[in-house]
Amino acid sequence: MSTERILVVDDEPQILRFLKPSLSAAGYDVITEATGTGALKAAATYSPDVILLDLGLPDIDGKEVIRQL
């Protein structure tokens, strides 16, 4: 059985603290990152099925992350 993998990218710790356990409880494998650079590395490493991406990240604009993906 395969589990869908979700990458959540947000620089707000409270959002990550809410989403990770909520999505995990729903049966998803959840990876979290707080920066655009981390998101790009995690996407290359884990090949997520879905990415929830904050567009206002501290290092790379979310739109640039999308372009690079």
mmCIF file of N, CA, C and O in Angstrom, residues 1-63:
data_model
loop_
_atom_site.group_PDB
_atom_site.id
_atom_site.type_symbol
_atom_site.label_atom_id
_atom_site.label_comp_id
_atom_site.label_asym_id
_atom_site.label_seq_id
_atom_site.Cartn_x
_atom_site.Cartn_y
_atom_site.Cartn_z
ATOM 1 N N MET A 1 0.841 -1.185 0.000
ATOM 2 C CA MET A 1 0.000 0.000 0.000
ATOM 3 C C MET A 1 0.885 1.248 0.000
ATOM 4 O O MET A 1 1.798 1.373 0.794
ATOM 5 N N SER A 2 0.621 2.172 -0.902
ATOM 6 C CA SER A 2 1.409 3.394 -0.932
ATOM 7 C C SER A 2 0.681 4.506 -0.194
ATOM 8 O O SER A 2 -0.539 4.587 -0.194
ATOM 9 N N THR A 3 1.454 5.343 0.451
ATOM 10 C CA THR A 3 0.916 6.479 1.178
ATOM 11 C C THR A 3 1.252 7.738 0.395
ATOM 12 O O THR A 3 2.393 7.924 -0.030
ATOM 13 N N GLU A 4 0.275 8.588 0.219
ATOM 14 C CA GLU A 4 0.526 9.849 -0.476
ATOM 15 C C GLU A 4 1.405 10.729 0.397
ATOM 16 O O GLU A 4 1.227 10.803 1.610
ATOM 17 N N ARG A 5 2.346 11.394 -0.236
ATOM 18 C CA ARG A 5 3.300 12.236 0.473
ATOM 19 C C ARG A 5 2.983 13.700 0.175
ATOM 20 O O ARG A 5 2.835 14.092 -0.976
ATOM 21 N N ILE A 6 2.918 14.496 1.242
ATOM 22 C CA ILE A 6 2.635 15.924 1.119
ATOM 23 C C ILE A 6 3.807 16.716 1.680
ATOM 24 O O ILE A 6 4.269 16.446 2.792
ATOM 25 N N LEU A 7 4.277 17.671 0.911
ATOM 26 C CA LEU A 7 5.299 18.602 1.372
ATOM 27 C C LEU A 7 4.598 19.909 1.725
ATOM 28 O O LEU A 7 3.943 20.515 0.873
ATOM 29 N N VAL A 8 4.715 20.314 2.986
ATOM 30 C CA VAL A 8 4.120 21.568 3.447
ATOM 31 C C VAL A 8 5.251 22.563 3.658
ATOM 32 O O VAL A 8 6.187 22.301 4.421
ATOM 33 N N VAL A 9 5.167 23.699 2.973
ATOM 34 C CA VAL A 9 6.219 24.717 3.048
ATOM 35 C C VAL A 9 5.604 26.014 3.565
ATOM 36 O O VAL A 9 4.772 26.623 2.896
ATOM 37 N N ASP A 10 6.020 26.406 4.773
ATOM 38 C CA ASP A 10 5.527 27.641 5.364
ATOM 39 C C ASP A 10 6.519 28.105 6.409
ATOM 40 O O ASP A 10 7.085 27.273 7.126
ATOM 41 N N ASP A 11 6.743 29.403 6.511
ATOM 42 C CA ASP A 11 7.683 29.931 7.499
ATOM 43 C C ASP A 11 7.013 30.259 8.833
ATOM 44 O O ASP A 11 7.669 30.728 9.748
ATOM 45 N N GLU A 12 5.730 29.979 8.952
ATOM 46 C CA GLU A 12 5.001 30.192 10.203
ATOM 47 C C GLU A 12 4.966 28.872 10.987
ATOM 48 O O GLU A 12 4.264 27.935 10.585
ATOM 49 N N PRO A 13 5.709 28.771 12.099
ATOM 50 C CA PRO A 13 5.773 27.511 12.845
ATOM 51 C C PRO A 13 4.409 27.003 13.307
ATOM 52 O O PRO A 13 4.166 25.792 13.312
ATOM 53 N N GLN A 14 3.497 27.908 13.661
ATOM 54 C CA GLN A 14 2.185 27.469 14.147
ATOM 55 C C GLN A 14 1.377 26.783 13.040
ATOM 56 O O GLN A 14 0.606 25.867 13.299
ATOM 57 N N ILE A 15 1.565 27.202 11.805
ATOM 58 C CA ILE A 15 0.872 26.552 10.688
ATOM 59 C C ILE A 15 1.419 25.143 10.494
ATOM 60 O O ILE A 15 0.662 24.183 10.321
ATOM 61 N N LEU A 16 2.739 25.003 10.552
ATOM 62 C CA LEU A 16 3.349 23.677 10.427
ATOM 63 C C LEU A 16 2.935 22.778 11.581
ATOM 64 O O LEU A 16 2.655 21.591 11.378
ATOM 65 N N ARG A 17 2.879 23.334 12.803
ATOM 66 C CA ARG A 17 2.471 22.542 13.971
ATOM 67 C C ARG A 17 1.023 22.076 13.865
ATOM 68 O O ARG A 17 0.660 21.045 14.415
ATOM 69 N N PHE A 18 0.192 22.829 13.174
ATOM 70 C CA PHE A 18 -1.203 22.425 12.988
ATOM 71 C C PHE A 18 -1.352 21.421 11.846
ATOM 72 O O PHE A 18 -2.024 20.400 11.989
ATOM 73 N N LEU A 19 -0.729 21.719 10.709
ATOM 74 C CA LEU A 19 -0.940 20.892 9.518
ATOM 75 C C LEU A 19 -0.292 19.511 9.598
ATOM 76 O O LEU A 19 -0.891 18.526 9.163
ATOM 77 N N LYS A 20 0.923 19.425 10.143
ATOM 78 C CA LYS A 20 1.608 18.134 10.149
ATOM 79 C C LYS A 20 0.819 17.062 10.896
ATOM 80 O O LYS A 20 0.540 16.003 10.339
ATOM 81 N N PRO A 21 0.410 17.275 12.153
ATOM 82 C CA PRO A 21 -0.346 16.219 12.829
ATOM 83 C C PRO A 21 -1.735 15.982 12.219
ATOM 84 O O PRO A 21 -2.207 14.848 12.179
ATOM 85 N N SER A 22 -2.348 17.033 11.716
ATOM 86 C CA SER A 22 -3.674 16.877 11.108
ATOM 87 C C SER A 22 -3.604 16.013 9.857
ATOM 88 O O SER A 22 -4.416 15.092 9.680
ATOM 89 N N LEU A 23 -2.644 16.295 8.989
ATOM 90 C CA LEU A 23 -2.507 15.513 7.765
ATOM 91 C C LEU A 23 -1.984 14.103 8.047
ATOM 92 O O LEU A 23 -2.402 13.143 7.404
ATOM 93 N N SER A 24 -1.090 13.982 9.017
ATOM 94 C CA SER A 24 -0.592 12.652 9.399
ATOM 95 C C SER A 24 -1.721 11.784 9.934
ATOM 96 O O SER A 24 -1.804 10.592 9.614
ATOM 97 N N ALA A 25 -2.595 12.375 10.740
ATOM 98 C CA ALA A 25 -3.735 11.634 11.289
ATOM 99 C C ALA A 25 -4.681 11.174 10.188
ATOM 100 O O ALA A 25 -5.369 10.157 10.333
ATOM 101 N N ALA A 26 -4.698 11.896 9.080
ATOM 102 C CA ALA A 26 -5.538 11.515 7.936
ATOM 103 C C ALA A 26 -4.861 10.469 7.052
ATOM 104 O O ALA A 26 -5.408 10.068 6.032
ATOM 105 N N GLY A 27 -3.645 10.053 7.436
ATOM 106 C CA GLY A 27 -2.983 8.980 6.716
ATOM 107 C C GLY A 27 -1.928 9.400 5.710
ATOM 108 O O GLY A 27 -1.424 8.568 4.959
ATOM 109 N N TYR A 28 -1.572 10.677 5.698
ATOM 110 C CA TYR A 28 -0.566 11.161 4.759
ATOM 111 C C TYR A 28 0.829 11.141 5.380
ATOM 112 O O TYR A 28 0.978 11.321 6.585
ATOM 113 N N ASP A 29 1.826 10.929 4.545
ATOM 114 C CA ASP A 29 3.223 11.079 4.942
ATOM 115 C C ASP A 29 3.544 12.555 4.730
ATOM 116 O O ASP A 29 3.465 13.043 3.604
ATOM 117 N N VAL A 30 3.892 13.273 5.792
ATOM 118 C CA VAL A 30 4.044 14.725 5.721
ATOM 119 C C VAL A 30 5.492 15.128 5.958
ATOM 120 O O VAL A 30 6.115 14.713 6.935
ATOM 121 N N ILE A 31 6.010 15.948 5.064
ATOM 122 C CA ILE A 31 7.326 16.548 5.208
ATOM 123 C C ILE A 31 7.100 18.048 5.319
ATOM 124 O O ILE A 31 6.291 18.607 4.576
ATOM 125 N N THR A 32 7.800 18.700 6.231
ATOM 126 C CA THR A 32 7.651 20.146 6.378
ATOM 127 C C THR A 32 8.979 20.848 6.135
ATOM 128 O O THR A 32 10.041 20.323 6.442
ATOM 129 N N GLU A 33 8.877 22.029 5.573
ATOM 130 C CA GLU A 33 10.031 22.905 5.354
ATOM 131 C C GLU A 33 9.586 24.343 5.599
ATOM 132 O O GLU A 33 8.424 24.680 5.382
ATOM 133 N N ALA A 34 10.540 25.190 6.020
ATOM 134 C CA ALA A 34 10.224 26.580 6.331
ATOM 135 C C ALA A 34 10.812 27.569 5.332
ATOM 136 O O ALA A 34 10.582 28.771 5.452
ATOM 137 N N THR A 35 11.573 27.069 4.347
ATOM 138 C CA THR A 35 12.206 27.966 3.379
ATOM 139 C C THR A 35 12.031 27.427 1.961
ATOM 140 O O THR A 35 11.787 26.231 1.759
ATOM 141 N N GLY A 36 12.200 28.308 1.008
ATOM 142 C CA GLY A 36 12.139 27.896 -0.388
ATOM 143 C C GLY A 36 13.277 26.956 -0.758
ATOM 144 O O GLY A 36 13.093 25.983 -1.488
ATOM 145 N N THR A 37 14.461 27.247 -0.240
ATOM 146 C CA THR A 37 15.614 26.381 -0.494
ATOM 147 C C THR A 37 15.364 24.976 0.050
ATOM 148 O O THR A 37 15.626 23.977 -0.626
ATOM 149 N N GLY A 38 14.836 24.908 1.261
ATOM 150 C CA GLY A 38 14.504 23.614 1.855
ATOM 151 C C GLY A 38 13.433 22.897 1.068
ATOM 152 O O GLY A 38 13.464 21.671 0.914
ATOM 153 N N ALA A 39 12.474 23.659 0.545
ATOM 154 C CA ALA A 39 11.390 23.061 -0.250
ATOM 155 C C ALA A 39 11.939 22.424 -1.519
ATOM 156 O O ALA A 39 11.544 21.307 -1.879
ATOM 157 N N LEU A 40 12.860 23.113 -2.185
ATOM 158 C CA LEU A 40 13.438 22.573 -3.416
ATOM 159 C C LEU A 40 14.227 21.296 -3.133
ATOM 160 O O LEU A 40 14.123 20.311 -3.873
ATOM 161 N N LYS A 41 14.995 21.286 -2.050
ATOM 162 C CA LYS A 41 15.756 20.095 -1.680
ATOM 163 C C LYS A 41 14.826 18.947 -1.299
ATOM 164 O O LYS A 41 15.040 17.804 -1.711
ATOM 165 N N ALA A 42 13.793 19.241 -0.509
ATOM 166 C CA ALA A 42 12.851 18.200 -0.082
ATOM 167 C C ALA A 42 12.085 17.636 -1.271
ATOM 168 O O ALA A 42 11.846 16.429 -1.345
ATOM 169 N N ALA A 43 11.693 18.493 -2.208
ATOM 170 C CA ALA A 43 10.970 18.020 -3.390
ATOM 171 C C ALA A 43 11.843 17.085 -4.211
ATOM 172 O O ALA A 43 11.377 16.054 -4.716
ATOM 173 N N ALA A 44 13.131 17.412 -4.335
ATOM 174 C CA ALA A 44 14.050 16.557 -5.090
ATOM 175 C C ALA A 44 14.314 15.241 -4.364
ATOM 176 O O ALA A 44 14.448 14.191 -4.990
ATOM 177 N N THR A 45 14.362 15.285 -3.054
ATOM 178 C CA THR A 45 14.679 14.103 -2.253
ATOM 179 C C THR A 45 13.486 13.166 -2.103
ATOM 180 O O THR A 45 13.623 11.947 -2.232
ATOM 181 N N TYR A 46 12.303 13.710 -1.812
ATOM 182 C CA TYR A 46 11.146 12.891 -1.433
ATOM 183 C C TYR A 46 10.089 12.714 -2.515
ATOM 184 O O TYR A 46 9.172 11.924 -2.346
ATOM 185 N N SER A 47 10.153 13.470 -3.592
ATOM 186 C CA SER A 47 9.150 13.394 -4.670
ATOM 187 C C SER A 47 7.718 13.389 -4.137
ATOM 188 O O SER A 47 6.986 12.419 -4.292
ATOM 189 N N PRO A 48 7.305 14.484 -3.496
ATOM 190 C CA PRO A 48 5.956 14.513 -2.926
ATOM 191 C C PRO A 48 4.874 14.465 -4.001
ATOM 192 O O PRO A 48 5.093 14.874 -5.142
ATOM 193 N N ASP A 49 3.711 13.946 -3.611
ATOM 194 C CA ASP A 49 2.563 13.914 -4.511
ATOM 195 C C ASP A 49 1.881 15.280 -4.579
ATOM 196 O O ASP A 49 1.304 15.638 -5.606
ATOM 197 N N VAL A 50 1.952 16.029 -3.468
ATOM 198 C CA VAL A 50 1.308 17.340 -3.365
ATOM 199 C C VAL A 50 2.246 18.265 -2.598
ATOM 200 O O VAL A 50 2.922 17.832 -1.663
ATOM 201 N N ILE A 51 2.265 19.537 -2.996
ATOM 202 C CA ILE A 51 3.032 20.546 -2.261
ATOM 203 C C ILE A 51 2.078 21.669 -1.870
ATOM 204 O O ILE A 51 1.431 22.267 -2.726
ATOM 205 N N LEU A 52 1.996 21.938 -0.564
ATOM 206 C CA LEU A 52 1.262 23.101 -0.062
ATOM 207 C C LEU A 52 2.315 24.165 0.197
ATOM 208 O O LEU A 52 3.156 24.013 1.083
ATOM 209 N N LEU A 53 2.276 25.244 -0.576
ATOM 210 C CA LEU A 53 3.376 26.204 -0.601
ATOM 211 C C LEU A 53 2.914 27.609 -0.261
ATOM 212 O O LEU A 53 2.043 28.173 -0.930
ATOM 213 N N ASP A 54 3.546 28.180 0.753
ATOM 214 C CA ASP A 54 3.360 29.587 1.095
ATOM 215 C C ASP A 54 4.103 30.417 0.047
ATOM 216 O O ASP A 54 5.256 30.120 -0.264
ATOM 217 N N LEU A 55 3.468 31.416 -0.506
ATOM 218 C CA LEU A 55 4.127 32.229 -1.538
ATOM 219 C C LEU A 55 5.073 33.267 -0.954
ATOM 220 O O LEU A 55 5.956 33.751 -1.640
ATOM 221 N N GLY A 56 4.899 33.602 0.322
ATOM 222 C CA GLY A 56 5.751 34.608 0.959
ATOM 223 C C GLY A 56 6.773 33.970 1.878
ATOM 224 O O GLY A 56 6.621 33.998 3.094
ATOM 225 N N LEU A 57 7.819 33.406 1.311
ATOM 226 C CA LEU A 57 8.863 32.748 2.095
ATOM 227 C C LEU A 57 10.023 33.707 2.337
ATOM 228 O O LEU A 57 10.222 34.650 1.568
ATOM 229 N N PRO A 58 10.830 33.457 3.374
ATOM 230 C CA PRO A 58 11.884 34.420 3.715
ATOM 231 C C PRO A 58 13.076 34.460 2.756
ATOM 232 O O PRO A 58 13.727 35.491 2.650
ATOM 233 N N ASP A 59 13.359 33.372 2.053
ATOM 234 C CA ASP A 59 14.563 33.366 1.221
ATOM 235 C C ASP A 59 14.282 33.418 -0.275
ATOM 236 O O ASP A 59 14.913 34.153 -1.005
ATOM 237 N N ILE A 60 13.324 32.621 -0.742
ATOM 238 C CA ILE A 60 12.961 32.588 -2.160
ATOM 239 C C ILE A 60 11.452 32.772 -2.250
ATOM 240 O O ILE A 60 10.707 32.112 -1.530
ATOM 241 N N ASP A 61 11.001 33.637 -3.116
ATOM 242 C CA ASP A 61 9.577 33.825 -3.334
ATOM 243 C C ASP A 61 8.943 32.499 -3.754
ATOM 244 O O ASP A 61 9.539 31.734 -4.528
ATOM 245 N N GLY A 62 7.756 32.201 -3.249
ATOM 246 C CA GLY A 62 7.073 30.963 -3.580
ATOM 247 C C GLY A 62 6.865 30.762 -5.073
ATOM 248 O O GLY A 62 6.911 29.640 -5.583
ATOM 249 N N LYS A 63 6.629 31.856 -5.807
ATOM 250 C CA LYS A 63 6.477 31.738 -7.260
ATOM 251 C C LYS A 63 7.765 31.270 -7.923
ATOM 252 O O LYS A 63 7.746 30.516 -8.895
#
